[in-house]
XYZ file of C-alpha atoms in Angstrom:
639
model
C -62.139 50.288 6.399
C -62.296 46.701 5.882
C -58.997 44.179 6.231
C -59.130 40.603 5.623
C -56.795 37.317 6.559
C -56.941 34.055 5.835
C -57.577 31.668 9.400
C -54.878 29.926 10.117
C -56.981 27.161 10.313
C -57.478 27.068 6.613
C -55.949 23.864 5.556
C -57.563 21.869 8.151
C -60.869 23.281 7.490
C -60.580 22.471 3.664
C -59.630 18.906 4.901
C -62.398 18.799 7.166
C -65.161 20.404 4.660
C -64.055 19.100 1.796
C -65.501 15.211 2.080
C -68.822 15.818 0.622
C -67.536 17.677 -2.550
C -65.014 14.357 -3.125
C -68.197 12.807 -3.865
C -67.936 14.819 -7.218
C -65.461 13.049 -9.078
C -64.509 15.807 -11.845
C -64.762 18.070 -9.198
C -62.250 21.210 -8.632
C -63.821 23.340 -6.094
C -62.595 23.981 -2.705
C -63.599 25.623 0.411
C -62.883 28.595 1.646
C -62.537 30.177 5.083
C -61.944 33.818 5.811
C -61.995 36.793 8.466
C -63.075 40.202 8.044
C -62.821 42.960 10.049
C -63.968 46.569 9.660
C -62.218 49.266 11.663
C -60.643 46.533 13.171
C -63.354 45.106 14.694
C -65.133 41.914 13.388
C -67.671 42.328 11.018
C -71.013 41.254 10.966
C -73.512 41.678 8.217
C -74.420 40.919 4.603
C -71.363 41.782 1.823
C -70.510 41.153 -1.595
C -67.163 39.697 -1.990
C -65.633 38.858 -4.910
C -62.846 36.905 -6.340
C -59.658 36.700 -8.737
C -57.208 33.897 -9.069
C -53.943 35.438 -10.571
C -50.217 34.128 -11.377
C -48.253 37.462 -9.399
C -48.168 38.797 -6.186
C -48.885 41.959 -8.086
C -50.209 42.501 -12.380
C -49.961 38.721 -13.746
C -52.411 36.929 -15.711
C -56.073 36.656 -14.046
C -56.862 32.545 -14.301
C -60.239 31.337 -14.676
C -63.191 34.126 -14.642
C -64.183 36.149 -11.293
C -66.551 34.497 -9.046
C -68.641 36.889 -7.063
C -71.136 36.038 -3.989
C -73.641 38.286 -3.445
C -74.823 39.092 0.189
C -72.685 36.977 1.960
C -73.640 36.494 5.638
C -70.760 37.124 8.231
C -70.990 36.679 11.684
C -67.882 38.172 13.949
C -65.786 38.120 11.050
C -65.879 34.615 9.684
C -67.745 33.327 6.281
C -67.047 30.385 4.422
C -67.668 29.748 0.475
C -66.756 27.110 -1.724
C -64.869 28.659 -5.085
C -64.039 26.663 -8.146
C -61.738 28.366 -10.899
C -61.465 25.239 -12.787
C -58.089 23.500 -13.260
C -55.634 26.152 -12.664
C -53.405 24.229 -9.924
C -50.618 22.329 -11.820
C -47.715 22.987 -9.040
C -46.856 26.806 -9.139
C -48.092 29.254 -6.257
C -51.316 31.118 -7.761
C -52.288 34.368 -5.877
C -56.262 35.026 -4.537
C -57.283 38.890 -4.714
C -60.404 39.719 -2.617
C -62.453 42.614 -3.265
C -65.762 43.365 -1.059
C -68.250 45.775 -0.284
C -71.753 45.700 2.600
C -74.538 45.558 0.378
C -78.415 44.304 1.266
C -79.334 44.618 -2.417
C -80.030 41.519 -4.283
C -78.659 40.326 -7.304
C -76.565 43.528 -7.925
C -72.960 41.606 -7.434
C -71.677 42.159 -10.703
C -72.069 45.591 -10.687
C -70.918 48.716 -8.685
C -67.856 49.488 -7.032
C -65.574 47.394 -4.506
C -63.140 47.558 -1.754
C -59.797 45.309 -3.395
C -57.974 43.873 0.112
C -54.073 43.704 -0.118
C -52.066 42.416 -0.180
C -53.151 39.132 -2.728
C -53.191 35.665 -0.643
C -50.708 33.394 -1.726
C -52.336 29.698 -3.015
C -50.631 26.444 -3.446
C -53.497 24.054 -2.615
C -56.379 23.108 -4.542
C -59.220 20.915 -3.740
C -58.140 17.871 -5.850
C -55.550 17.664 -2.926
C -58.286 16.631 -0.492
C -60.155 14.429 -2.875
C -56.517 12.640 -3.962
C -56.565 12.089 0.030
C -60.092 10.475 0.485
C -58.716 7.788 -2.794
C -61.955 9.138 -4.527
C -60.375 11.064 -7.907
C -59.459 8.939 -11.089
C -57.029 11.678 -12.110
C -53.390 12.733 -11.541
C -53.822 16.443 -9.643
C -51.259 17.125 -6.883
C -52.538 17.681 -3.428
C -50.850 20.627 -1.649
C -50.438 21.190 1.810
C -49.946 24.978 2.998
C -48.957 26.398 6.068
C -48.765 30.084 6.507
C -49.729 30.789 2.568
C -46.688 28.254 1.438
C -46.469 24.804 0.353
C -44.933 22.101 2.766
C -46.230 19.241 1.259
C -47.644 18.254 -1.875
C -48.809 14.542 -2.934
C -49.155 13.824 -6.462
C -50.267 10.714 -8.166
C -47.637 8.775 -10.745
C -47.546 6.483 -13.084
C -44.894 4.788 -15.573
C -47.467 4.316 -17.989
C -49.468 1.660 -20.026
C -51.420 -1.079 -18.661
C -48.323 -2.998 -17.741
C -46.484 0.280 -15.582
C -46.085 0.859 -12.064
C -48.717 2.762 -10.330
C -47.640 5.136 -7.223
C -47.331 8.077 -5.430
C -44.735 10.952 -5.090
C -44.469 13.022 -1.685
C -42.708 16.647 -2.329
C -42.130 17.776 1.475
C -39.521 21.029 2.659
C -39.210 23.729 1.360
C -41.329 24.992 -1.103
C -38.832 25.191 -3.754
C -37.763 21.620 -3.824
C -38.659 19.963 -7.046
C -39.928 16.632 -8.185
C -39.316 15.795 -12.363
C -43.188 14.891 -13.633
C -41.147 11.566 -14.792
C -40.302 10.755 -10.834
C -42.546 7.567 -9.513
C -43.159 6.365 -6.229
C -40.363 8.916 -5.122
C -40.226 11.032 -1.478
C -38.388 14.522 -0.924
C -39.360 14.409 2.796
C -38.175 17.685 3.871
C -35.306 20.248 4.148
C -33.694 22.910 0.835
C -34.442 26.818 1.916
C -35.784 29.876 0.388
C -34.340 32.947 0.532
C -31.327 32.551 2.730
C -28.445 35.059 1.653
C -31.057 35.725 -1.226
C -30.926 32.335 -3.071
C -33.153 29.388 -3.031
C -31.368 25.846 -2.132
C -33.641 23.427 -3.117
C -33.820 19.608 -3.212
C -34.768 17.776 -6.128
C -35.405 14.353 -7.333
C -35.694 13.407 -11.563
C -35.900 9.662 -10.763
C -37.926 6.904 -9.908
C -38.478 5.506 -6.166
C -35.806 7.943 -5.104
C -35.331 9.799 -1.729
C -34.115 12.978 0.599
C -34.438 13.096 3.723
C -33.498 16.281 3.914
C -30.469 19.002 4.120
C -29.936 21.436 1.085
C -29.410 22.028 -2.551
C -29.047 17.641 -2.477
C -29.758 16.444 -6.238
C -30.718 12.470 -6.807
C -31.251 11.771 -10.779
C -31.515 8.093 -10.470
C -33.738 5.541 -9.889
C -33.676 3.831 -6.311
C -30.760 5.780 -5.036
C -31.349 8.162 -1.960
C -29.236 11.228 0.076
C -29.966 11.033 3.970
C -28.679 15.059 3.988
C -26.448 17.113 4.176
C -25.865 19.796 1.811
C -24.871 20.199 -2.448
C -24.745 16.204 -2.493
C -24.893 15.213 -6.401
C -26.395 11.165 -7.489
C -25.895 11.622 -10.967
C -28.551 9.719 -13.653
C -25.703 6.456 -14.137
C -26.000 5.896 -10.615
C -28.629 3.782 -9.963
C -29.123 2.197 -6.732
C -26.751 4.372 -4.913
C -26.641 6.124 -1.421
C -25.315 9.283 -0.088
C -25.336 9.508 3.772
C -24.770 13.068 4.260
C -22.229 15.878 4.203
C -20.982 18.208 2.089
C -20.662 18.415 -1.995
C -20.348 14.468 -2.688
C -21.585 12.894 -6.025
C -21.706 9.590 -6.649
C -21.535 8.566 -10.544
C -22.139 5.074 -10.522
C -24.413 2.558 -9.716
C -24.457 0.848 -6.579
C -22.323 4.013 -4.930
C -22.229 4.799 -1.149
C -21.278 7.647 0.065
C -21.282 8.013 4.648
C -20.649 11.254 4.506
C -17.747 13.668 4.135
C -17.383 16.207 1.522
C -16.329 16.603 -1.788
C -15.579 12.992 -2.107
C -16.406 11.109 -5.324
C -17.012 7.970 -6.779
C -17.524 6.956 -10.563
C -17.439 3.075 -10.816
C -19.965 0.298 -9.754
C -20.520 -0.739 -6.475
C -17.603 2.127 -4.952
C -18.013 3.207 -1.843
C -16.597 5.982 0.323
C -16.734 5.876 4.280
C -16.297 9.532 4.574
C -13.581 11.669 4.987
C -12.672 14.724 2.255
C -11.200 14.735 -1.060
C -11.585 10.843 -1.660
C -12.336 9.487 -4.586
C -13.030 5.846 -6.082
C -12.832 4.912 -9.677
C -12.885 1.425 -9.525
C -14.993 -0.996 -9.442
C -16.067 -2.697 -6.307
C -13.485 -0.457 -4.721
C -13.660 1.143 -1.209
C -11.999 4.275 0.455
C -13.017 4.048 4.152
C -12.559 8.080 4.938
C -8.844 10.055 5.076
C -8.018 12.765 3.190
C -7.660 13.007 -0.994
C -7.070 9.437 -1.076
C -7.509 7.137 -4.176
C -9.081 3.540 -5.325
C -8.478 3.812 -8.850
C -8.603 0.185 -9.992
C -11.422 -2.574 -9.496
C -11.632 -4.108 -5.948
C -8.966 -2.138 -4.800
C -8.885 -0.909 -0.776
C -7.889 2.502 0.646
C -8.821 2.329 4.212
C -7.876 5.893 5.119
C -5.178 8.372 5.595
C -3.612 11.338 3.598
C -2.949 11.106 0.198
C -3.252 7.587 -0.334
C -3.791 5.279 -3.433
C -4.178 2.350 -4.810
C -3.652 2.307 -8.613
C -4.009 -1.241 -9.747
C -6.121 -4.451 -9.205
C -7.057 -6.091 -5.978
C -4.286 -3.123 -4.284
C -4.983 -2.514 -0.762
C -3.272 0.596 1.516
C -4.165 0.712 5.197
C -3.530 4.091 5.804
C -0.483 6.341 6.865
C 0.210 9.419 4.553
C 1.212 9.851 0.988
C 1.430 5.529 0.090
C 1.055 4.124 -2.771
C -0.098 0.294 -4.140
C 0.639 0.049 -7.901
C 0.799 -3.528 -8.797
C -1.241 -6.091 -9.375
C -2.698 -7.290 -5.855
C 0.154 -5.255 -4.072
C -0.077 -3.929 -0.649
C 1.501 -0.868 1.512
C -0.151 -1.404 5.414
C 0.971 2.325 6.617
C 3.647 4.103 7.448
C 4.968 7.802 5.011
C 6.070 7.721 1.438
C 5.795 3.715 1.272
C 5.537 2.375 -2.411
C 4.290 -1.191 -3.487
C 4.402 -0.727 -7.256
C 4.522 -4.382 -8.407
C 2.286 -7.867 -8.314
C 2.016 -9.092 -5.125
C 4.624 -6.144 -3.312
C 4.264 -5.703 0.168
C 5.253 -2.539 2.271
C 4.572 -2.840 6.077
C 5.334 0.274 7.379
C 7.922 2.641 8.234
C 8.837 5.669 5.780
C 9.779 6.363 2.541
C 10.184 2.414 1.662
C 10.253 0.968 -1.908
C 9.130 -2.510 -3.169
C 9.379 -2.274 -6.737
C 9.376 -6.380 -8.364
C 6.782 -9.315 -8.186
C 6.863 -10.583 -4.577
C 9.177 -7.969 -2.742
C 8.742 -7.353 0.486
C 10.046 -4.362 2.726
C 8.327 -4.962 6.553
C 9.739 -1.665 7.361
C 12.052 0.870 8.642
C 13.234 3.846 6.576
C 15.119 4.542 3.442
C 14.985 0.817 2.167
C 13.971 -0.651 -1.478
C 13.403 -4.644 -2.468
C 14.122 -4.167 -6.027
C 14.560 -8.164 -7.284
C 11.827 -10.327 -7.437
C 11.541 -12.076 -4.082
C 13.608 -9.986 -2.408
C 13.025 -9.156 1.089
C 14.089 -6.531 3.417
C 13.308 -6.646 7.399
C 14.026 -3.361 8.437
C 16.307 -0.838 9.104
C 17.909 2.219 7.210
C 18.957 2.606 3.928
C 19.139 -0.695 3.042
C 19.069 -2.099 -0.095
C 17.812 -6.545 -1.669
C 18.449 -6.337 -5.213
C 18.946 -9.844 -5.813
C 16.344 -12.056 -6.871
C 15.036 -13.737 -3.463
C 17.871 -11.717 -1.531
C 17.343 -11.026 1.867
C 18.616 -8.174 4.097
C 16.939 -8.635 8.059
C 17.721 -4.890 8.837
C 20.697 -2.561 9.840
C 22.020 0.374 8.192
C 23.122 0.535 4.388
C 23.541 -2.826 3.736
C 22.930 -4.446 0.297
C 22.285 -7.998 -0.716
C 23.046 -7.457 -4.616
C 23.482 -11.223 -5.493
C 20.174 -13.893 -6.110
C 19.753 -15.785 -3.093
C 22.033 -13.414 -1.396
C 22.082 -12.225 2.022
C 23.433 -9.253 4.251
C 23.291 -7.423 7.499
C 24.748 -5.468 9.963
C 26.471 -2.538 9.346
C 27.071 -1.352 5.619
C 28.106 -4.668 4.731
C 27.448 -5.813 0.537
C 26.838 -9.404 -0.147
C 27.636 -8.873 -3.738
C 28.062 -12.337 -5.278
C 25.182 -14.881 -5.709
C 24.271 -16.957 -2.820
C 26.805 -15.310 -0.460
C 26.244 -14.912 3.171
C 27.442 -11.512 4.471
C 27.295 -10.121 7.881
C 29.602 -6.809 9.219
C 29.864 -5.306 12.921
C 29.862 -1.389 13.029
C 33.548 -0.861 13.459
C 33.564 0.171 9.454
C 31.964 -0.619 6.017
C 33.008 -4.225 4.961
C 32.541 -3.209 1.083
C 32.084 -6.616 -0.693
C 32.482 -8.468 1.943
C 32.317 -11.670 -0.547
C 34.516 -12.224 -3.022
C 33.220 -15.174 -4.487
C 29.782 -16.529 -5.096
C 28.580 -19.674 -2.598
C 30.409 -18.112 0.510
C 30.022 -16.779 4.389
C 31.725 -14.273 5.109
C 31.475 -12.587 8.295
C 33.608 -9.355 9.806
C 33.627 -9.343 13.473
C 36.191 -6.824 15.316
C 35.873 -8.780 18.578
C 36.240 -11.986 17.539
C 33.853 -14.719 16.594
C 32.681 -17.376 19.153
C 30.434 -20.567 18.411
C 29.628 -22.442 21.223
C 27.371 -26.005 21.715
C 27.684 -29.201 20.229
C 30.500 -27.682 17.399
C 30.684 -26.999 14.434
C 30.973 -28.597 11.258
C 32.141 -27.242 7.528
C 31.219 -29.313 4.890
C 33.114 -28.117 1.850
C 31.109 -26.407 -0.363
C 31.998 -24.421 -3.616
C 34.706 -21.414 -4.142
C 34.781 -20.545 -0.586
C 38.098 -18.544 -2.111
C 39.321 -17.549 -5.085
C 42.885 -18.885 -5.023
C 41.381 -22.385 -3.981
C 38.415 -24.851 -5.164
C 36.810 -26.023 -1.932
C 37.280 -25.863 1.830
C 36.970 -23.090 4.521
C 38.833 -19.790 4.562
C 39.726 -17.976 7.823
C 41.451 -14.764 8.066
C 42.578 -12.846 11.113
C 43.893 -9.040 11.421
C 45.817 -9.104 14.411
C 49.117 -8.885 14.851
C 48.982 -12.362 16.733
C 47.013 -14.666 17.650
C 44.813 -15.238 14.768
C 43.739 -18.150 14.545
C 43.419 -21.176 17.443
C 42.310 -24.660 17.345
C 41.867 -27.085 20.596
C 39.910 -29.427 21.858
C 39.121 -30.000 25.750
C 37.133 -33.260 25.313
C 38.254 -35.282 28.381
C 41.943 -33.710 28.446
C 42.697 -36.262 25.885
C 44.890 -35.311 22.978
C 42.638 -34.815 19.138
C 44.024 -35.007 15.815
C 44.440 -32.266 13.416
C 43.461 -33.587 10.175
C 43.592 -31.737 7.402
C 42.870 -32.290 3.617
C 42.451 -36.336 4.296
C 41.529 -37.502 0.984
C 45.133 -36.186 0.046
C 45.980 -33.509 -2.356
C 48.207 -30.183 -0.841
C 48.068 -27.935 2.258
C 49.696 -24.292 2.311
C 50.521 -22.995 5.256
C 52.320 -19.414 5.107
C 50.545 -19.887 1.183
C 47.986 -19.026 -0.839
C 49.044 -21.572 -3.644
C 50.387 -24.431 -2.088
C 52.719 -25.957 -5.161
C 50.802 -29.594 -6.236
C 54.494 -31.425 -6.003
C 53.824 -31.583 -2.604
C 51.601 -32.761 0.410
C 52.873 -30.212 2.821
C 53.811 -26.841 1.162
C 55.434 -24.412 4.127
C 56.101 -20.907 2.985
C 58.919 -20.102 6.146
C 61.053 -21.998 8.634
C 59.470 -24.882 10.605
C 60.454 -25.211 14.209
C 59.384 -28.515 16.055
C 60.403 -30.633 18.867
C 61.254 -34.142 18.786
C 61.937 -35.887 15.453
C 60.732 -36.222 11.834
C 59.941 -39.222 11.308
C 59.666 -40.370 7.359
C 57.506 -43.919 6.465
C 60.537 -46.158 5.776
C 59.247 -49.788 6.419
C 60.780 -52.449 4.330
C 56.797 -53.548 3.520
C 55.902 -51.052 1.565
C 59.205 -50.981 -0.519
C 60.183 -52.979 -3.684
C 63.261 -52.966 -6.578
C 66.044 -52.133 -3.477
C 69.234 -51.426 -5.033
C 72.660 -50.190 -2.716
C 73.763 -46.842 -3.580
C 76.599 -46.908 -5.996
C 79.138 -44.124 -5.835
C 77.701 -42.190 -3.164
C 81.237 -41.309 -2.209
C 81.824 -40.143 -5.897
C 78.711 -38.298 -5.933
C 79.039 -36.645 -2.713
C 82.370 -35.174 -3.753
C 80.910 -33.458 -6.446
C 78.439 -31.722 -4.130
C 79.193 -28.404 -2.942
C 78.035 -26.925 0.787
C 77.763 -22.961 0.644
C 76.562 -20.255 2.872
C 74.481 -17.490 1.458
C 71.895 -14.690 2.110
C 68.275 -14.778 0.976
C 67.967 -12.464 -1.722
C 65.205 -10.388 -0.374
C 63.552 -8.536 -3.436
C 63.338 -11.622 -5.196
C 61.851 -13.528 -1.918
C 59.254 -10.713 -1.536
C 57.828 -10.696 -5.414
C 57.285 -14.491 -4.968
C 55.634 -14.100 -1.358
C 57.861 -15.877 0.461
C 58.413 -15.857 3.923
C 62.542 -17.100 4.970
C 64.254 -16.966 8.182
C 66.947 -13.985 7.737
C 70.315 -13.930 8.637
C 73.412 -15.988 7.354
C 72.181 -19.455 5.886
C 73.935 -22.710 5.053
C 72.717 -24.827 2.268
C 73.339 -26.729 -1.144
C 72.548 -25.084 -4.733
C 69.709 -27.479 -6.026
C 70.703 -26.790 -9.652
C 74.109 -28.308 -8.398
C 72.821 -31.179 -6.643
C 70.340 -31.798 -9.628
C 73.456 -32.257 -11.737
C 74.827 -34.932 -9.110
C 71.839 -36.778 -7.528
C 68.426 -35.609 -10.237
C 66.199 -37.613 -7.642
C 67.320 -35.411 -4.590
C 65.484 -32.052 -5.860
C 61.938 -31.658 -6.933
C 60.851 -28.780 -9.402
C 57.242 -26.871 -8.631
C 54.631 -26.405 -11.171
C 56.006 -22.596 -11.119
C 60.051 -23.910 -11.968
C 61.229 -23.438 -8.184
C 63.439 -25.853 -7.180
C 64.133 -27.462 -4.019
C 66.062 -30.142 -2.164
C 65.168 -33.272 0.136
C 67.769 -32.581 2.487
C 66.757 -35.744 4.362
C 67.241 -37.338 1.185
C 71.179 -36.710 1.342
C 71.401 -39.265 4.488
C 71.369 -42.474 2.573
C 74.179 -41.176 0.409
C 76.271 -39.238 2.866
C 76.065 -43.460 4.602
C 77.513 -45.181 1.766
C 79.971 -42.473 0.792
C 80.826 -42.699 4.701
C 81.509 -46.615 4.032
C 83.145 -46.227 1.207
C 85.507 -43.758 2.687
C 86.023 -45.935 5.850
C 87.175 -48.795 3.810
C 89.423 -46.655 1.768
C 91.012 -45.545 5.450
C 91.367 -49.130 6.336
C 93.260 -50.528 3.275
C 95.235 -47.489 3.842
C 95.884 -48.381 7.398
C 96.618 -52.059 6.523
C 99.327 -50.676 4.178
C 100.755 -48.670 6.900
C 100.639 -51.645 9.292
C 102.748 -53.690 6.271
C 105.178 -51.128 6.216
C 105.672 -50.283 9.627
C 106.577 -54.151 9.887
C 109.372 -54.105 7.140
C-alpha cells in the first residue's frame, strides 16, 4: 500500500529550487517535493505518478489538465518534479490529488490504472511567489507562503494605476483568512485573526491604501494611512483617513485623523478626536479629546473630557476634568471634578464638590455642595446650599445663604442679602431673613457682640443705610441693656461726641426726629450740672424789654396731669409716668405764640426755658406794684 506526505521542508525547497525557473519570465511552474512510502517503509524504485489541481478538499472543479510523469525515480521515499498548471493561483487554497502506481514500462503513463493517495494536499503557493521574490516577474501574481498546507504569508504586487500611480507592495500575514481588498496599495496585515475557534473565522482585513494590523482579531481598517496595533473587533471606517487604533476591544473610529489607545467600545466621529482609552467614550467633535473614564462625552469642537464616569462636554472649547456624572454646556465653560457639577453657560466654572450649578456667563461655584451661581458674574466659594443670584453677587460659603441683589453679598449662616449692593453677614444662632432692608447697606447679625479693634473705624455716610433716614449709620441692639457704648481711652483725656455737624436733626428715643428741631428726645432727659443756652449780647440784634409779662403771665395756667397712655403709645412715645406738672401749649400759644413750636406732624410743645425772661419782668412789675403799695401804707400809717 502506498501513502504519501508532503516534506515539511516544502516551502523552503521551492525557495531554494526555484531560482533557475525565475529566469523564465512568463513562467508558472513550481517545484515539487514529496515522500512515499509503501507498507510504510520508504520506497525506492521507478513509478508513475500523476497529478490533479482541484478547488475542494473533496468533488470541485479539476483546474488546468493532469500532468503525469512516467517512471519517476525514487530513492528512500523522496522525488522531486517541477509541475506547471498554468495560472490557477489568484488567492484561494487549491487542493493537489496524487495518484501513482510502480511501473518500468515506458511511455505507458496515460494509460492503465492508479493508486489515488488521500487525503488531497492543500495549496496556497504558486511559483510566481518565488519569482515575485527574486524581483524577476513583470506581472502582479501573489507570492504565498505555507506552513503546514496553509497560508501565513502572501506578498502581492500593487499598483494605483497609470503611468503617474504609486507602485508597491502589499504583505497579507496571520491567519489565513485575513483579507486584503485588490484596491489596497503598499498596505501590511502583519499577523493575528483565527480560523475555526468556537467554529467561526475572525479575520483581519484591510480595503485601503498604505494601511496596517499588527495583529489581534476580527480588526477592520477601510482607510487609507490609518492603522490598528490589535486588539480585537476594532472598526476604522472608509472617512477616517489617517487614523489610529491602539488596541482593545470593539472601537471604531469614523473620522479622519482619529486615535483610539485602547479601551473598548469607545467611538469617535469628528476630525482629529481622540480617545485615551477607557469604555463607553465617545467624541463627536472636532479636535476634541476624551482621555479614558467611563461613557463620557466630547460632543463639540475642541472640547476636553479628561476622564471619569459619565462625563460631558456639550459645547465649544468645554473642558471637564473628571469626577462622575459633570457636565460643561456653555461656550468655553468648565466643571474641574467633583459629582453632579453643571457649567452650562459661556465661560462657567465649577471646581468641585457635588451637585453644584453655574448656570450664566461668568459664574463661578469653587465648590461645596448644593450651591448654584445663577447671575452673570456671580460667584459662590463654597459651602451648602447656597445660593448668588445677583449679577456679580458673591456668597464666600456657609450654609443657605443667598446674595439675591447685583453686587450683593452674603455669608454665614442662612443669611439673604436681598437688596442691591448690600453687605450681609449672620452668625448661626438663627436665619437673619433679609437681613437688608435697603439697597447700599451692611448689615451684620452677631449674637455675641461685634468688636473692631486697630487704628478705628471710620463711617463715611453713604446712601439709605435706613429706611426712615437718608444717610448715616444705623446700629441696633437686642438686649435688654446695654446696647450700644461709645468711649474713647486715648490718653485718659476727655473726646467729643459729635454728631450730625453740618446741622440738620438728631433723634434719640426716635426714628423721625421732627425737622423743627436740632435735638429731638423721645423721653425724659436726666443730666447733671446746668443747661446752658447761647445768650451773648454779640450775636443778638432788635432788643426790645418785655411788655406785659406780668399781664401775660396771669393769663397762663399751671396744671398737673397724667400722660394719656394709648395716645402716647400710637405716636411712639416714650414719657416718664406718674403725676406730671406742666402748662397746656395750646394755652400758652394763646398768651405768648413765640413760647411753643408746632412739628411738621401738628404736635405742639413748649420752651419752658423760654418762660424765664417773662416770669423776670412780670416779677418786676409785680415788685413795683408791692412797693407803691407799701409807700401808700407808709403815708397812711403817718396820718
Amino acid at each position: 500500500m502506498f501513502a504519501h506526505r508532503f516534506a515539511a521542508a516544502l516551502v523552503v525547497g521551492v525557495a531554494y529550487v526555484c531560482a533557475p525557473i525565475a529566469q523564465a519570465q512568463t513562467s508558472t511552474a513550481f517545484t515539487y517535493q514529496g515522500r512515499l512510502t509503501n507498507g510504510g517503509l520508504p520506497a525506492n524504485g521507478t513509478f508513475d505518478v500523476r497529478f490533479r489541481l482541484l478547488t475542494a478538499s473533496s468533488g470541485g472543479a479539476q483546474l488546468g489538465g493532469t500532468q503525469c510523469f512516467d517512471q519517476v525515480a525514487v530513492s528512500k521515499g523522496i522525488f522531486t518534479l517541477t509541475l506547471d498548471f498554468g495560472a490557477q493561483f489568484n488567492g484561494a487554497t487549491r487542493w493537489l490529488e496524487v495518484s501513482v502506481r510502480q511501473d518500468a514500462v515506458t511511455g505507458n503513463c496515460s494509460t492503465g490504472a492508479f493508486t489515488t493517495l488521500s487525503p488531497r494536499q492543500a495549496v496556497t503557493g504558486a511559483p510566481q511567489s518565488a519569482i515575485a521574490v527574486q524581483g524577476s516577474r513583470a506581472d502582479a501574481t501573489p507570492f504565498d507562503i505555507t506552513v503546514n498546507g496553509r497560508r501565513s504569508g502572501r506578498y502581492t504586487y500593487a499598483t494605483t494605476g497609470g503611468a503617474s500611480g504609486f507602485l508597491s507592495s502589499n504583505y497579507l500575514g496571520g491567519a489565513s483568512v485575513n483579507t486584503m481588498s485588490a484596491a489596497s496599495v503598499g498596505s501590511v496585515i502583519a499577523g493575528g485573526g483565527s480560523v475555526g475557534i468556537n467554529n467561526a473565522d475572525l479575520p483581519n482585513s484591510i480595503d485601503g491604501s498604505f494601511a496596517a494590523i499588527s495583529g489581534g482579531e476580527f480588526n477592520i481598517v477601510n482607510a487609507a494611512h490609518a492603522a490598528i496595533g490589535g486588539g480585537f473587533n476594532n472598526t476604522i471606517n472608509a472617512s477616517a483617513s489617517e487614523a489610529f487604533i491602539g488596541g482593545g476591544v470593539s472601537n471604531t473610529a469614523s473620522g479622519a485623523y482619529n486615535v483610539i489607545g485602547g479601551g473598548s467600545n469607545n467611538m469617535t466621529s469628528a476630525s482629529a478626536a481622540t480617545i485615551g482609552g477607557g469604555e463607553n467614550n465617545t467624541v463627536s467633535g472636532n479636535g476634541s479629546t476624551v482621555g479614558g473614564g467611563i461613557s463620557c462625552a466630547a460632543s463639540n469642537n475642541n472640547t476636553t473630557v479628561a476622564g471619569g464616569s459619565n462625563c460631558r462636554a456639550l459645547d465649544q472649547y468645554d473642558t471637564v476634568g473628571g469626577g462622575q456624572n459633570n457636565t460643561a454646556d456653555g461656550f468655553n465653560a468648565t466643571v474641574c471634578g467633583g459629582a453632579g457639577n453643571m457649567a452650562t453657560s459661556g465661560q462657567a466654572f465649577v471646581g468641585g464638590g457635588s451637585s453644584n450649578i453655574a448656570s450664566q456667563v461668568f459664574s463661578t461655584v469653587a465648590g461645596g455642595a448644593s450651591n448654584q451661581a445663577t447671575g452673570s458674574g456671580a460667584t459662590v466659594g463654597g459651602g451648602g446650599a447656597n445660593l448668588a443670584s445677583g449679577q456679580y453677587s458673591t456668597v464666600p460659603g456657609g450654609f443657605e445663604c443667598q446674595a439675591l441683589g447685583s453686587d450683593s453679598f452674603a455669608a454665614g449662616y442662612k443669611s439673604i442679602a436681598g437688596y442691591d449692593g448690600s453687605f450681609v453677614w449672620s452668625d448661626q444662632s438663627q436665619s437673619f431673613g433679609n437681613g437688608a432692608s435697603r439697597a447700599n447697606t451692611f448689615n451684620v447679625r452677631a449674637a455675641g457682640g461685634t468688636f473692631v479693634s486697630g487704628g478705628g473705624l471710620a463711617v463715611v455716610g453713604g446712601a439709605s443705610p435706613y429706611p426712615f433716614g437718608t444717610r448715616g449709620i444705623f446700629v441696633e441692639g437686642f438686649s435688654s441693656f446695654g446696647s450700644i457704648f461709645a468711649y474713647d481711652y486715648f490718653n485718659s483725656t476727655a473726646r467729643p461726641l459729635i454728631l450730625n455737624a453740618p446741622g440738620g436733626t438728631v433723634g434719640i428715643g426716635t426714628l423721625s426726629p421732627s425737622a423743627s428741631y436740632t435735638l429731638h428726645v423721645n423721653g425724659p432727659v436726666a443730666g447733671v450740672g446746668a443747661y446752658n443756652a447761647l445768650s451773648d449780647a454779640r450775636y443778638k440784634t432788635n432788643i426790645h424789654t418785655i411788655d406785659d409779662g406780668l399781664a401775660q403771665v396771669l393769663q397762663m395756667r399751671g396744671v398737673s396731669f397724667d400722660w394719656d397712655e394709648a395716645a402716647m403709645k400710637a405716636k411712639g412715645y416714650h414719657m416718664q409716668g406718674g403725676r406730671q406738672l406742666g402748662v397746656i401749649a395750646q394755652e400758652v400759644e394763646e398768651v405768648a405764640p413765640e413760647l411753643v413750636t408746632t412739628a411738621d406732624d401738628g404736635d405742639k410743645s413748649v420752651a419752658y426755658d423760654n418762660i424765664t425772661p417773662m416770669l423776670i419782668e412780670a416779677i418786676k412789675a409785680q415788685q413795683k406794684q408791692i412797693e407803691a403799695l407799701q409807700a401808700r401804707l407808709a403815708e397812711l400809717e403817718r396820718k
